[in-house]
Amino acid sequence: LDPSKRYPVIEYIYGGPQTHVIRPRYMGWYCFQGRAPSNMTVSIPYLTDNGYAVVMMDAPGTTGRSRAYNLANRGKWPEGIIPDHAEGLRQGGVMFGYVNTDRIGMRGHSWGGYMSILAMFEAPTVYRAAVSSAPSVDPATGGFWEVAPIGGPPSTNKEAYAYADLTQRVSSINGPLQIFGAMDDINAPIADVFRIADALIDADKDHDLLMVPGANHSFDLEDGSHRRFYLYAKTRSFFDRTLKTD
């Protein structure tokens, strides 16, 4: 780290309401719920070694803190998450002079993939580009984890579900977006990736879409191999193109 330089920033996000990612003490770059390298964090060195500052924050509505924090957006999830993170990045830019808050991107997987897309239309002046892998984009199509934070089935809170459905809001996206889909994903249905891509096309929004044949939610293949390193390289080249050049 050279304090005389200003590094572009990538926020790694999860944000799913059923868990938290940040521990109360530093446990290394690989920390995700206190476990050793995961699909969420193992690619961080690919970014830091290439000249990026990487930031991780938990989201309002997640576990691991107070009851008030956990219930902050119950019944109206994901309200407030992206503005909260945008403000955190602003304050971080004030505290740490070596980060360039004019060049911020977001990277997320699963619920983090959802948040990455959400950030592009809720805070377009903060997040310049985003990479989303294996996103679920409409809580109404999911199961328990999707229903619980909104407070019940879609029939009981139609307004909140409409707000949470990313496919209905893509017209506000103006920045570069890269999406990875896993064809054998059963956690975040692959149909959701097709739905968001279709919505982006209908809205005439430019985006990059890569589908990985035979891959599950973690981009593992049935024979035990995986495609993650390929995706890490694609992520890095995407951010090099969108955050390091004008």
Coordinates of C-alpha atoms in Angstrom, one line a residue:
L1 CA 0.0 0.0 0.0
D2 CA 1.4 3.4 -1.1
P3 CA -0.3 6.1 1.0
S4 CA 0.6 8.7 -1.7
K5 CA -1.6 7.0 -4.2
R6 CA -5.4 6.9 -4.5
Y7 CA -6.7 3.4 -5.2
P8 CA -10.0 2.6 -6.9
V9 CA -12.4 0.8 -4.5
I10 CA -14.4 -2.4 -4.9
E11 CA -17.0 -3.1 -2.3
Y12 CA -17.5 -6.8 -1.7
I13 CA -21.1 -7.4 -0.5
Y14 CA -23.4 -10.1 0.6
G15 CA -26.3 -8.5 2.4
G16 CA -28.5 -11.5 2.7
P17 CA -30.8 -11.2 5.7
Q18 CA -30.1 -14.6 7.1
T19 CA -26.5 -14.1 8.1
H20 CA -23.6 -11.6 8.5
V21 CA -20.1 -11.6 7.0
I22 CA -18.0 -9.3 9.2
R23 CA -16.6 -10.6 12.5
P24 CA -15.9 -8.4 15.5
R25 CA -12.1 -8.9 15.0
Y26 CA -9.8 -9.2 12.0
M27 CA -9.5 -12.7 10.8
G28 CA -7.7 -12.3 7.5
W29 CA -8.9 -11.4 4.0
Y30 CA -10.6 -14.8 3.7
C31 CA -13.1 -14.1 6.5
F32 CA -16.7 -15.0 5.6
Q33 CA -18.7 -15.8 8.7
G34 CA -15.4 -16.7 10.3
R35 CA -14.7 -19.5 7.9
A36 CA -11.6 -20.1 5.7
P37 CA -11.7 -19.2 2.0
S38 CA -15.1 -19.1 0.4
N39 CA -16.6 -18.3 -3.0
M40 CA -17.3 -14.9 -1.5
T41 CA -13.8 -13.8 -0.6
V42 CA -11.2 -16.0 -2.1
S43 CA -11.0 -13.7 -5.2
I44 CA -10.1 -10.6 -3.1
P45 CA -6.3 -11.0 -3.7
Y46 CA -7.0 -11.0 -7.4
L47 CA -8.3 -7.4 -6.9
T48 CA -5.9 -6.1 -4.2
D49 CA -2.9 -7.4 -6.1
N50 CA -4.1 -5.5 -9.1
G51 CA -4.3 -2.2 -7.4
Y52 CA -7.7 -2.1 -5.8
A53 CA -8.8 -1.3 -2.2
V54 CA -11.4 -3.8 -1.2
V55 CA -14.1 -3.0 1.4
M56 CA -16.6 -5.3 3.1
M57 CA -19.6 -4.1 5.3
D58 CA -22.6 -5.9 6.7
A59 CA -26.1 -4.7 5.8
P60 CA -28.9 -3.3 7.9
G61 CA -31.3 -6.2 8.4
T62 CA -28.6 -8.9 8.9
T63 CA -27.8 -10.8 12.0
G64 CA -24.9 -10.6 14.5
R65 CA -25.6 -7.2 16.0
S66 CA -28.6 -5.8 17.9
R67 CA -32.2 -6.8 17.5
A68 CA -32.9 -3.3 16.2
Y69 CA -30.3 -3.7 13.5
N70 CA -31.6 -7.1 12.5
L71 CA -35.2 -5.7 12.2
A72 CA -34.1 -2.4 10.6
N73 CA -35.9 -3.1 7.4
R74 CA -38.2 -6.0 8.3
G75 CA -41.3 -5.8 6.1
K76 CA -39.6 -3.4 3.6
W77 CA -36.4 -5.2 2.8
P78 CA -33.9 -4.2 1.2
E79 CA -34.8 -0.6 1.9
G80 CA -31.9 1.4 3.3
I81 CA -29.1 -1.1 2.6
I82 CA -27.5 0.7 -0.4
P83 CA -27.8 4.2 1.0
D84 CA -26.2 2.9 4.2
H85 CA -23.3 1.4 2.4
A86 CA -22.9 4.5 0.2
E87 CA -22.6 6.6 3.3
G88 CA -20.1 4.2 4.8
L89 CA -17.9 4.5 1.7
R90 CA -18.2 8.3 1.8
Q91 CA -17.0 8.3 5.5
G92 CA -14.2 5.8 4.6
G93 CA -13.0 8.2 1.9
V94 CA -12.7 10.9 4.5
M95 CA -10.8 8.7 6.9
F96 CA -8.5 7.0 4.4
G97 CA -7.0 9.4 1.9
Y98 CA -5.6 6.6 -0.2
V99 CA -9.0 5.5 -1.5
N100 CA -10.5 7.1 -4.6
T101 CA -14.2 7.5 -3.9
D102 CA -14.8 8.7 -7.4
R103 CA -14.0 5.2 -8.7
I104 CA -16.1 2.7 -6.8
G105 CA -17.4 -0.6 -8.0
M106 CA -19.4 -3.3 -6.3
R107 CA -19.0 -7.1 -6.5
G108 CA -21.4 -9.6 -5.0
H109 CA -22.4 -13.3 -5.2
S110 CA -25.9 -14.7 -4.6
W111 CA -27.6 -12.1 -2.4
G112 CA -24.5 -10.1 -3.0
G113 CA -25.3 -10.4 -6.7
Y114 CA -28.7 -9.0 -6.0
M115 CA -27.2 -6.1 -4.1
S116 CA -24.7 -5.3 -6.9
I117 CA -27.5 -4.8 -9.3
L118 CA -29.5 -2.8 -6.7
A119 CA -26.6 -0.5 -6.1
M120 CA -26.5 0.5 -9.8
F121 CA -29.9 2.2 -9.6
E122 CA -30.1 3.2 -6.0
A123 CA -26.7 4.9 -5.8
P124 CA -25.5 5.6 -9.4
T125 CA -23.4 8.6 -8.4
V126 CA -21.5 6.4 -5.9
Y127 CA -21.1 3.0 -7.7
R128 CA -19.5 3.4 -11.1
A129 CA -19.8 -0.3 -12.1
A130 CA -20.9 -3.6 -10.7
V131 CA -20.4 -7.4 -11.1
S132 CA -23.2 -9.7 -10.1
S133 CA -22.8 -13.5 -9.9
A134 CA -25.6 -16.0 -9.4
P135 CA -28.2 -13.4 -8.3
S136 CA -31.7 -13.9 -7.2
V137 CA -33.6 -10.9 -8.5
D138 CA -37.2 -11.3 -7.3
P139 CA -37.9 -12.4 -3.7
A140 CA -41.4 -13.5 -4.7
T141 CA -39.9 -16.4 -6.7
G142 CA -37.8 -17.7 -3.9
G143 CA -38.3 -19.6 -0.7
F144 CA -38.0 -19.0 3.1
W145 CA -34.9 -16.8 3.1
E146 CA -36.5 -14.5 0.5
V147 CA -39.9 -14.3 2.2
A148 CA -38.9 -13.9 5.8
P149 CA -37.3 -10.4 5.7
I150 CA -40.2 -8.9 3.8
G151 CA -42.6 -10.3 6.5
G152 CA -44.7 -12.9 4.8
P153 CA -45.9 -14.2 1.4
P154 CA -46.3 -11.8 -1.5
S155 CA -50.1 -11.6 -1.0
T156 CA -49.6 -9.9 2.4
N157 CA -47.2 -7.2 1.3
K158 CA -47.5 -6.5 -2.4
E159 CA -45.9 -3.1 -2.3
A160 CA -42.7 -4.4 -0.6
Y161 CA -42.3 -7.3 -3.1
A162 CA -42.8 -4.9 -6.0
Y163 CA -40.0 -2.7 -4.6
A164 CA -37.7 -5.7 -4.1
D165 CA -38.2 -7.0 -7.6
L166 CA -35.1 -5.8 -9.5
T167 CA -36.6 -6.5 -12.9
Q168 CA -39.1 -3.7 -12.4
R169 CA -36.4 -1.0 -11.8
V170 CA -33.7 -1.6 -14.4
S171 CA -34.6 1.5 -16.4
S172 CA -32.7 3.5 -13.8
I173 CA -29.4 1.7 -14.5
N174 CA -26.8 3.8 -16.4
G175 CA -23.5 2.3 -15.5
P176 CA -21.6 -0.9 -16.7
L177 CA -23.0 -4.1 -15.3
Q178 CA -21.5 -7.6 -15.6
I179 CA -23.6 -10.7 -14.7
F180 CA -22.5 -14.3 -14.3
G181 CA -25.1 -17.1 -14.3
A182 CA -24.7 -20.8 -13.3
M183 CA -26.8 -23.0 -15.5
D184 CA -27.3 -25.8 -12.8
D185 CA -27.9 -23.3 -10.0
I186 CA -30.7 -24.4 -7.7
N187 CA -30.1 -21.8 -4.9
A188 CA -30.7 -18.8 -7.1
P189 CA -32.8 -20.0 -10.0
I190 CA -31.2 -19.5 -13.3
A191 CA -34.5 -18.2 -14.5
D192 CA -33.8 -15.1 -12.4
V193 CA -30.7 -14.4 -14.4
F194 CA -32.6 -14.7 -17.6
R195 CA -35.4 -12.5 -16.3
I196 CA -33.0 -9.7 -15.3
A197 CA -31.2 -10.0 -18.7
D198 CA -34.5 -9.8 -20.5
A199 CA -35.5 -6.8 -18.5
L200 CA -32.2 -5.1 -19.3
I201 CA -32.6 -5.8 -23.0
D202 CA -36.2 -4.5 -23.0
A203 CA -34.9 -1.3 -21.3
D204 CA -32.1 -1.0 -23.9
K205 CA -29.4 -1.2 -21.1
D206 CA -26.0 -2.4 -22.1
H207 CA -24.6 -5.2 -20.0
D208 CA -22.3 -8.2 -20.1
L209 CA -23.8 -11.6 -19.5
L210 CA -21.8 -14.8 -19.1
M211 CA -23.6 -18.2 -18.6
V212 CA -21.5 -21.1 -17.2
P213 CA -22.7 -24.5 -18.4
G214 CA -22.9 -27.3 -15.9
A215 CA -22.1 -25.1 -12.9
N216 CA -23.9 -25.0 -9.5
H217 CA -24.4 -21.9 -7.3
S218 CA -20.7 -21.9 -6.3
F219 CA -19.7 -22.4 -10.0
D220 CA -18.5 -25.9 -9.2
L221 CA -18.9 -28.6 -11.9
E222 CA -20.1 -32.2 -11.3
D223 CA -16.6 -33.6 -11.8
G224 CA -15.3 -31.7 -8.9
S225 CA -13.6 -28.9 -10.9
H226 CA -14.8 -25.3 -11.0
R227 CA -14.9 -22.2 -13.1
R228 CA -14.2 -19.6 -10.4
F229 CA -10.7 -18.6 -11.4
Y230 CA -12.0 -17.8 -14.9
L231 CA -14.7 -15.6 -13.4
Y232 CA -12.2 -13.9 -11.1
A233 CA -10.1 -12.9 -14.1
K234 CA -13.2 -11.7 -15.9
T235 CA -14.2 -9.6 -12.9
R236 CA -10.7 -8.1 -12.7
S237 CA -10.6 -7.2 -16.4
F238 CA -14.1 -5.7 -16.2
F239 CA -13.1 -3.4 -13.3
D240 CA -9.9 -2.5 -15.0
R241 CA -11.9 -1.3 -18.0
T242 CA -14.6 0.5 -16.0
L243 CA -12.8 1.9 -12.9
K244 CA -9.3 2.5 -14.1
T245 CA -10.1 4.3 -17.4
D246 CA -12.1 7.3 -18.2

